[in-house]
Amino acid sequence: MNRNVLVLNSGSSSLKYAVVDADSGDTVADGIVERIGDSEVTDHAAALQVVFDELADDMDRLVAVGHRVVHGGPDIYRPTLVDDALIAKIEQLSPLAPLHNPPALQGIEVARKALPQLPHVAVFDTAFFHDLPAAAATYAIDREVAERWDVRRYGFHGTSHQYVSEQAARFLGAPLDSLRQIVLHLGNGASASAIAGGRPVDTSMGLTPMEGLVMGTRSGDIDPGALVYLWRTAGMSVEDIEDMLNRRSGVRGLGGEIDFRILHQRIDAGDAQARQAYEVYIHRLRKYIGAYLALLGGADVITFTAGVGENDAEVRRDALTGLTALGVELDEQLNSSPDRAARRISTEASPTTVLVVPTDEELAIARACADVIEQ
Ligand code: ADP
């Protein structure tokens, strides 16, 4: 018997889906419906209909639907069966994640209506980081304000950081609780985490998925004073500032391009802005790696994952060159191999093992769903 789970990841203008067998880990089908709202796919309900048409026969064998939800706020973090009360709670959290939670809710409501006979499970991106140590989770601001408004560091991409750190331990054949790990999830969104014994020690994203590394279109770390300055002096509205930080920043904001394959081509063709975007990206990444090496007292393993991390040998090399004194020595040949599977890219002698491990958030969500419906 197989336990197929339909995994849905609803963004504001796209719906990613996958049908995953939670037991074998096989992906039965997957795809993405894009440009929701500005094409013949008018809304999330229409997008889901496209998914159903694609899946056809696979629809009959589903045991559950898993929904990726970005922000669980301070209280919800475990994978949870969706009911009206949970929906109301996620709705209440929308101000904390205005760009992410509303489309996820839309996806949940549409899917529940369409598939009322199946259990629906929400899996939160913040879950893995729920127990971040207070020193890492706390912003040094007025305590009362922080408490009143739930301002703390939550962390995101948790499903990926957890999955990848477990896979890294498995690859090394070492118990998870014996390892100090740094995971670098470098996709369009990007985040780093420091993990000791399977528990998060720190992560680069904070209250929202904007903090930390330079991303495809998000700024990552910026002096909070800059935002106040732009609001007060440049006359930018809160909406302008939010839009700039989320959509017109990062490597696109600096270099005019989000896709690293094209960014490299532009750099090779002599584009100075593309080069600077890349250099800022690498500089920030190296800063976080150094910080996490210090927090952990050295790392047993550093793992690259997601679109850029899995595919871009140049980024991996530039992130880690010159770190021999810190115990990190990349093997250029292994690093350049086009291999797709989990693999080591450090030298045999390197005290820190460097890995590339493909992430699989859909599989992790499917497994979490299967666990919930079994209880
Ligand atoms: P998301 O955060 O949207 O899930 P992904 O993890 O799929 O993003 O990463 C997408 C990004 O990965 C692309 O924008 C591109 O910059 C990068 N990428 C994908 N393939 C390659 C490649 N072969 N070489 C370099 N970068 C790549």
Coordinates of C-alpha atoms and ligand atoms in Angstrom, one line a residue:
M1 CA 0.0 0.0 0.0
N2 CA 1.3 3.5 -0.7
R3 CA 0.5 6.7 1.1
N4 CA 0.4 9.4 -1.5
V5 CA 0.2 12.9 -0.1
L6 CA -0.6 16.0 -2.3
V7 CA 1.8 18.8 -1.2
L8 CA 0.7 22.3 -2.0
N9 CA 2.9 25.4 -1.7
S10 CA 0.7 28.5 -2.5
G11 CA 2.5 31.7 -3.3
S12 CA 0.8 35.0 -4.3
S13 CA 1.1 34.2 -8.0
S14 CA 2.1 30.6 -8.1
L15 CA 1.0 27.2 -6.9
K16 CA 3.6 24.5 -6.6
Y17 CA 2.4 21.0 -6.2
A18 CA 3.7 17.5 -5.8
V19 CA 2.3 14.1 -5.1
V20 CA 4.7 12.2 -2.9
D21 CA 4.6 8.7 -1.6
A22 CA 5.4 9.3 2.1
D23 CA 6.7 5.7 2.5
S24 CA 9.0 5.2 -0.5
G25 CA 9.8 8.9 -0.8
D26 CA 9.0 8.7 -4.6
T27 CA 7.6 11.8 -6.3
V28 CA 4.6 10.5 -8.3
A29 CA 4.0 13.9 -10.0
D30 CA 4.9 17.5 -9.5
G31 CA 4.7 20.9 -11.2
I32 CA 3.9 24.5 -10.8
V33 CA 1.0 26.7 -12.0
E34 CA 2.4 30.2 -12.5
R35 CA 1.1 33.7 -13.2
I36 CA -2.1 33.2 -11.1
G37 CA -4.2 36.4 -11.5
D38 CA -2.7 37.6 -14.8
S39 CA -3.4 34.8 -17.2
E40 CA -6.4 32.5 -17.9
V41 CA -5.7 31.1 -14.4
T42 CA -7.7 33.8 -12.6
D43 CA -7.3 32.8 -9.0
H44 CA -6.1 30.0 -6.7
A45 CA -9.3 28.0 -7.2
A46 CA -8.6 28.0 -11.0
A47 CA -5.0 27.1 -10.3
L48 CA -6.0 24.1 -8.2
Q49 CA -8.4 23.0 -11.0
V50 CA -5.3 23.0 -13.3
V51 CA -3.5 20.8 -10.8
F52 CA -6.4 18.4 -10.5
D53 CA -6.6 18.1 -14.3
E54 CA -2.9 17.4 -14.4
L55 CA -3.0 14.7 -11.7
A56 CA -6.2 13.0 -13.0
D57 CA -5.9 9.3 -11.9
D58 CA -3.4 10.1 -9.1
M59 CA -6.1 12.0 -7.3
D60 CA -7.9 8.8 -6.3
R61 CA -5.0 7.5 -4.3
L62 CA -4.4 10.4 -2.0
V63 CA -4.4 10.0 1.7
A64 CA -3.9 13.6 2.8
V65 CA -3.1 17.1 1.6
G66 CA -0.1 18.9 3.1
H67 CA 0.1 22.7 3.0
R68 CA 3.3 24.6 3.4
V69 CA 2.6 27.6 5.6
V70 CA 5.4 30.1 6.1
H71 CA 4.7 31.7 9.4
G72 CA 3.3 29.9 12.5
G73 CA 3.9 32.8 14.9
P74 CA 4.9 32.2 18.5
D75 CA 2.5 29.3 19.2
I76 CA 1.9 27.1 16.2
Y77 CA 4.7 25.0 15.0
R78 CA 4.0 21.3 15.0
P79 CA 2.4 19.9 11.8
T80 CA -1.3 20.4 12.5
L81 CA -4.6 19.1 11.2
V82 CA -6.4 21.9 9.5
D83 CA -9.7 22.9 11.1
D84 CA -11.6 26.2 11.3
A85 CA -9.8 27.2 14.5
L86 CA -6.4 26.7 12.9
I87 CA -7.4 28.7 9.9
A88 CA -8.6 31.5 12.2
K89 CA -5.2 31.4 14.0
I90 CA -3.2 31.5 10.7
E91 CA -5.4 34.4 9.6
Q92 CA -4.5 36.3 12.8
L93 CA -0.9 35.8 12.0
S94 CA -1.2 37.5 8.6
P95 CA 0.3 40.8 9.7
L96 CA 3.5 39.0 10.7
A97 CA 3.8 37.5 7.2
P98 CA 1.7 39.7 4.9
L99 CA 3.3 38.4 1.7
H100 CA 3.2 34.7 2.5
N101 CA 0.4 33.6 4.8
P102 CA -2.6 35.1 2.9
P103 CA -1.9 33.1 -0.3
A104 CA -1.2 30.0 1.8
L105 CA -4.6 30.4 3.5
Q106 CA -6.2 30.9 0.1
G107 CA -4.7 27.6 -1.0
I108 CA -5.9 25.8 2.1
E109 CA -9.4 27.1 1.8
V110 CA -9.7 26.2 -1.9
A111 CA -8.2 22.8 -1.4
R112 CA -10.4 22.0 1.6
K113 CA -13.5 22.8 -0.4
A114 CA -12.3 20.8 -3.3
L115 CA -11.2 17.8 -1.3
P116 CA -13.3 17.8 1.8
Q117 CA -13.0 14.0 2.3
L118 CA -9.2 14.2 2.9
P119 CA -7.4 15.3 6.0
H120 CA -5.5 18.6 5.4
V121 CA -2.3 19.2 7.4
A122 CA -0.4 22.5 7.7
V123 CA 3.4 22.3 8.0
F124 CA 5.1 25.4 9.1
D125 CA 8.4 26.9 7.8
T126 CA 9.1 28.2 11.3
A127 CA 8.7 24.8 13.1
F128 CA 12.4 23.7 13.2
F129 CA 13.5 27.0 14.7
H130 CA 10.8 27.1 17.4
D131 CA 13.3 26.3 20.1
L132 CA 16.0 28.6 19.0
P133 CA 18.0 29.6 22.1
A134 CA 16.7 32.8 23.6
A135 CA 20.0 34.5 22.9
A136 CA 19.5 33.9 19.2
A137 CA 15.8 34.5 19.0
T138 CA 15.7 37.8 20.9
Y139 CA 16.1 41.2 19.3
A140 CA 17.7 43.7 21.6
I141 CA 14.8 46.1 21.7
D142 CA 12.3 47.4 24.3
R143 CA 11.1 44.2 26.0
E144 CA 7.5 45.3 26.4
V145 CA 7.2 46.3 22.8
A146 CA 8.7 43.0 21.7
E147 CA 6.4 41.0 23.9
R148 CA 3.3 42.9 23.0
W149 CA 3.9 42.5 19.3
D150 CA 5.6 39.1 19.2
V151 CA 8.7 40.6 17.8
R152 CA 11.4 37.9 17.9
R153 CA 13.4 35.9 15.5
Y154 CA 11.4 32.9 14.2
G155 CA 13.5 31.6 11.3
F156 CA 12.2 30.1 8.0
H157 CA 13.1 27.4 5.5
G158 CA 12.9 25.2 8.6
T159 CA 11.6 22.2 6.8
S160 CA 14.6 22.3 4.5
H161 CA 17.3 23.0 7.2
Q162 CA 16.0 20.0 9.2
Y163 CA 15.7 17.7 6.2
V164 CA 19.1 18.6 4.9
S165 CA 20.9 18.3 8.2
E166 CA 19.4 14.9 8.7
Q167 CA 20.4 13.8 5.3
A168 CA 23.9 15.1 5.9
A169 CA 24.2 13.0 9.0
R170 CA 22.9 10.0 7.1
F171 CA 25.4 10.6 4.3
L172 CA 28.3 10.8 6.8
G173 CA 27.0 7.7 8.7
A174 CA 27.3 9.7 11.9
P175 CA 24.6 10.2 14.6
L176 CA 22.8 13.5 14.2
D177 CA 23.4 14.4 17.9
S178 CA 27.2 14.2 17.4
L179 CA 27.4 16.8 14.7
R180 CA 28.0 20.5 14.5
Q181 CA 26.5 21.6 11.2
I182 CA 26.2 24.7 9.1
V183 CA 23.4 24.5 6.4
L184 CA 23.4 27.0 3.6
H185 CA 20.0 27.0 1.8
L186 CA 20.7 29.2 -1.2
G187 CA 17.7 29.5 -3.5
N188 CA 15.7 32.6 -4.6
G189 CA 15.2 32.9 -0.8
A190 CA 18.3 32.2 1.1
S191 CA 19.1 31.4 4.7
A192 CA 21.9 29.9 6.8
S193 CA 21.6 27.9 10.0
A194 CA 23.9 26.6 12.7
I195 CA 22.9 23.3 14.1
A196 CA 24.4 21.4 17.0
G197 CA 23.2 17.8 17.7
G198 CA 20.2 18.2 15.5
R199 CA 19.0 21.4 17.3
P200 CA 19.2 24.8 15.8
V201 CA 21.7 27.2 17.5
D202 CA 21.0 30.2 15.2
T203 CA 19.5 31.0 11.8
S204 CA 19.8 34.0 9.5
M205 CA 16.1 34.8 8.9
G206 CA 14.3 36.6 11.7
L207 CA 10.8 38.0 12.4
T208 CA 10.2 37.8 8.6
P209 CA 12.0 36.0 5.8
M210 CA 13.9 39.2 4.9
E211 CA 16.7 39.1 7.4
G212 CA 20.1 37.7 6.8
L213 CA 21.7 36.7 3.5
V214 CA 21.4 38.6 0.3
M215 CA 18.7 36.8 -1.8
G216 CA 17.4 36.9 -5.3
T217 CA 15.2 39.9 -4.7
R218 CA 15.4 40.5 -0.9
S219 CA 18.0 42.6 0.8
G220 CA 18.8 40.5 3.8
D221 CA 20.4 42.5 6.6
I222 CA 20.1 46.2 6.5
D223 CA 20.6 48.9 9.1
P224 CA 17.1 49.5 10.5
G225 CA 18.1 53.1 10.6
A226 CA 18.1 53.1 6.8
L227 CA 14.4 52.3 6.7
V228 CA 13.5 55.1 9.1
Y229 CA 15.7 57.4 7.0
L230 CA 14.0 56.4 3.7
W231 CA 10.5 56.8 5.3
R232 CA 11.2 60.2 6.9
T233 CA 13.6 61.8 4.4
A234 CA 13.1 60.2 1.0
G235 CA 9.3 60.2 1.6
M236 CA 8.9 56.5 0.8
S237 CA 5.7 54.9 2.1
V238 CA 5.7 51.8 4.2
E239 CA 4.4 49.9 1.2
D240 CA 7.2 51.3 -1.0
I241 CA 9.8 50.3 1.5
E242 CA 8.3 46.8 1.9
D243 CA 8.1 46.4 -1.9
M244 CA 11.7 47.5 -2.4
L245 CA 13.1 45.2 0.3
N246 CA 11.2 42.2 -1.0
R247 CA 11.1 42.6 -4.7
R248 CA 13.7 45.2 -5.8
S249 CA 16.6 44.3 -3.7
G250 CA 19.1 41.5 -3.4
V251 CA 21.1 40.4 -6.5
R252 CA 18.3 41.7 -8.7
G253 CA 18.2 45.1 -7.1
L254 CA 22.0 45.5 -7.5
G255 CA 22.7 43.5 -10.7
G256 CA 19.4 43.5 -12.5
E257 CA 19.1 39.7 -12.6
I258 CA 17.8 37.0 -10.3
D259 CA 19.1 33.9 -12.0
F260 CA 22.7 33.1 -11.1
R261 CA 23.3 31.4 -14.4
I262 CA 22.6 34.7 -16.2
L263 CA 24.4 36.7 -13.5
H264 CA 27.6 34.8 -14.3
Q265 CA 27.2 35.4 -18.0
R266 CA 26.8 39.1 -17.4
I267 CA 29.9 39.1 -15.2
D268 CA 31.9 37.3 -17.9
A269 CA 30.7 39.9 -20.4
G270 CA 32.1 42.7 -18.2
D271 CA 28.9 43.9 -16.5
A272 CA 30.2 45.8 -13.4
Q273 CA 26.9 46.0 -11.6
A274 CA 26.4 42.2 -12.0
R275 CA 29.9 41.7 -10.6
Q276 CA 29.2 43.9 -7.6
A277 CA 25.9 42.2 -6.9
Y278 CA 27.8 38.9 -6.8
E279 CA 30.5 40.2 -4.6
V280 CA 28.0 41.6 -2.1
Y281 CA 26.2 38.3 -2.1
I282 CA 29.4 36.3 -1.4
H283 CA 30.7 38.8 1.2
R284 CA 27.5 38.4 3.2
L285 CA 27.5 34.6 2.9
R286 CA 31.1 34.4 4.1
K287 CA 30.3 36.6 7.1
Y288 CA 27.5 34.2 8.2
I289 CA 29.7 31.2 7.7
G290 CA 32.4 32.8 9.9
A291 CA 29.8 33.8 12.5
Y292 CA 28.4 30.3 12.7
L293 CA 31.9 28.7 12.9
A294 CA 32.4 30.9 15.9
L295 CA 29.0 30.1 17.5
L296 CA 29.6 26.3 17.0
G297 CA 33.3 26.4 17.9
G298 CA 34.0 24.9 14.4
A299 CA 31.8 22.7 12.2
D300 CA 32.0 19.0 11.4
V301 CA 30.0 19.6 8.2
I302 CA 28.9 22.5 6.0
T303 CA 26.1 21.7 3.5
F304 CA 25.0 23.6 0.5
T305 CA 21.4 23.1 -0.8
A306 CA 18.6 24.6 -2.9
G307 CA 18.9 26.0 -6.5
V308 CA 22.1 28.0 -6.2
G309 CA 23.7 25.9 -3.5
E310 CA 23.1 22.6 -5.4
N311 CA 24.2 23.9 -8.8
D312 CA 26.6 26.8 -8.6
A313 CA 30.1 25.6 -8.1
E314 CA 31.5 29.1 -8.3
V315 CA 29.3 30.3 -5.4
R316 CA 30.4 27.4 -3.3
R317 CA 34.1 27.9 -4.1
D318 CA 34.0 31.7 -3.4
A319 CA 32.1 31.1 -0.2
L320 CA 34.8 28.8 1.2
T321 CA 38.1 29.8 -0.3
G322 CA 40.8 30.8 2.1
L323 CA 39.2 29.0 5.1
T324 CA 41.9 26.3 5.4
A325 CA 43.0 27.8 8.7
L326 CA 39.4 27.3 9.9
G327 CA 39.4 23.7 8.9
V328 CA 37.6 24.0 5.6
E329 CA 39.3 22.8 2.4
L330 CA 37.3 22.4 -0.8
D331 CA 38.3 19.8 -3.5
E332 CA 38.0 21.8 -6.7
Q333 CA 37.4 18.8 -8.8
L334 CA 34.7 17.3 -6.7
N335 CA 33.2 20.8 -6.4
S336 CA 33.0 21.2 -10.2
S337 CA 31.4 17.8 -10.7
P338 CA 28.0 18.1 -12.3
D339 CA 26.7 15.2 -10.2
R340 CA 23.2 15.7 -8.9
A341 CA 23.1 13.4 -5.9
A342 CA 24.2 14.1 -2.3
R343 CA 28.0 14.3 -2.4
R344 CA 31.2 15.4 -0.6
I345 CA 33.1 18.3 -2.2
S346 CA 35.8 18.8 0.4
T347 CA 39.2 17.1 0.4
E348 CA 39.7 13.9 2.4
A349 CA 42.0 15.8 4.7
S350 CA 39.6 18.7 5.4
P351 CA 38.6 18.6 9.1
T352 CA 35.2 20.1 8.1
T353 CA 33.4 18.0 5.5
V354 CA 31.6 20.0 2.9
L355 CA 28.6 18.5 1.2
V356 CA 26.1 19.3 -1.5
V357 CA 22.7 17.8 -0.5
P358 CA 19.6 18.3 -2.6
T359 CA 16.7 19.6 -0.5
D360 CA 13.3 18.0 -0.7
E361 CA 10.8 20.1 1.2
E362 CA 7.9 18.3 -0.5
L363 CA 9.0 14.9 0.8
A364 CA 9.6 16.3 4.3
I365 CA 6.1 17.8 4.3
A366 CA 4.6 14.6 3.0
R367 CA 6.2 12.6 5.8
A368 CA 5.1 15.1 8.4
C369 CA 1.5 14.8 7.1
A370 CA 1.7 11.0 7.1
D371 CA 2.8 11.1 10.7
V372 CA 0.0 13.5 11.7
I373 CA -2.8 11.4 10.1
E374 CA -1.5 8.3 11.8
Q375 CA -1.8 9.6 15.3
Ligands
ADP1 P1 13.1 28.9 -4.6 O1 13.6 29.7 -3.4 O2 12.2 29.7 -5.5 O3 12.5 27.6 -4.2 P2 15.2 27.5 -5.9 O4 15.8 26.8 -4.7 O5 14.5 26.6 -6.9 O6 14.4 28.7 -5.5 O7 16.4 28.3 -6.6 C1 16.2 29.0 -7.8 C2 17.5 29.7 -8.2 O8 18.5 28.8 -8.3 C3 17.4 30.4 -9.5 O9 16.9 31.7 -9.5 C4 18.9 30.4 -10.0 O10 19.5 31.6 -9.5 C5 19.5 29.3 -9.2 N1 19.9 28.2 -10.1 C6 19.1 27.2 -10.6 N2 19.9 26.4 -11.4 C7 21.1 26.9 -11.4 C8 22.4 26.5 -12.0 N3 22.5 25.4 -12.8 N4 23.4 27.3 -11.8 C9 23.4 28.3 -11.0 N5 22.2 28.7 -10.4 C10 21.1 28.0 -10.6

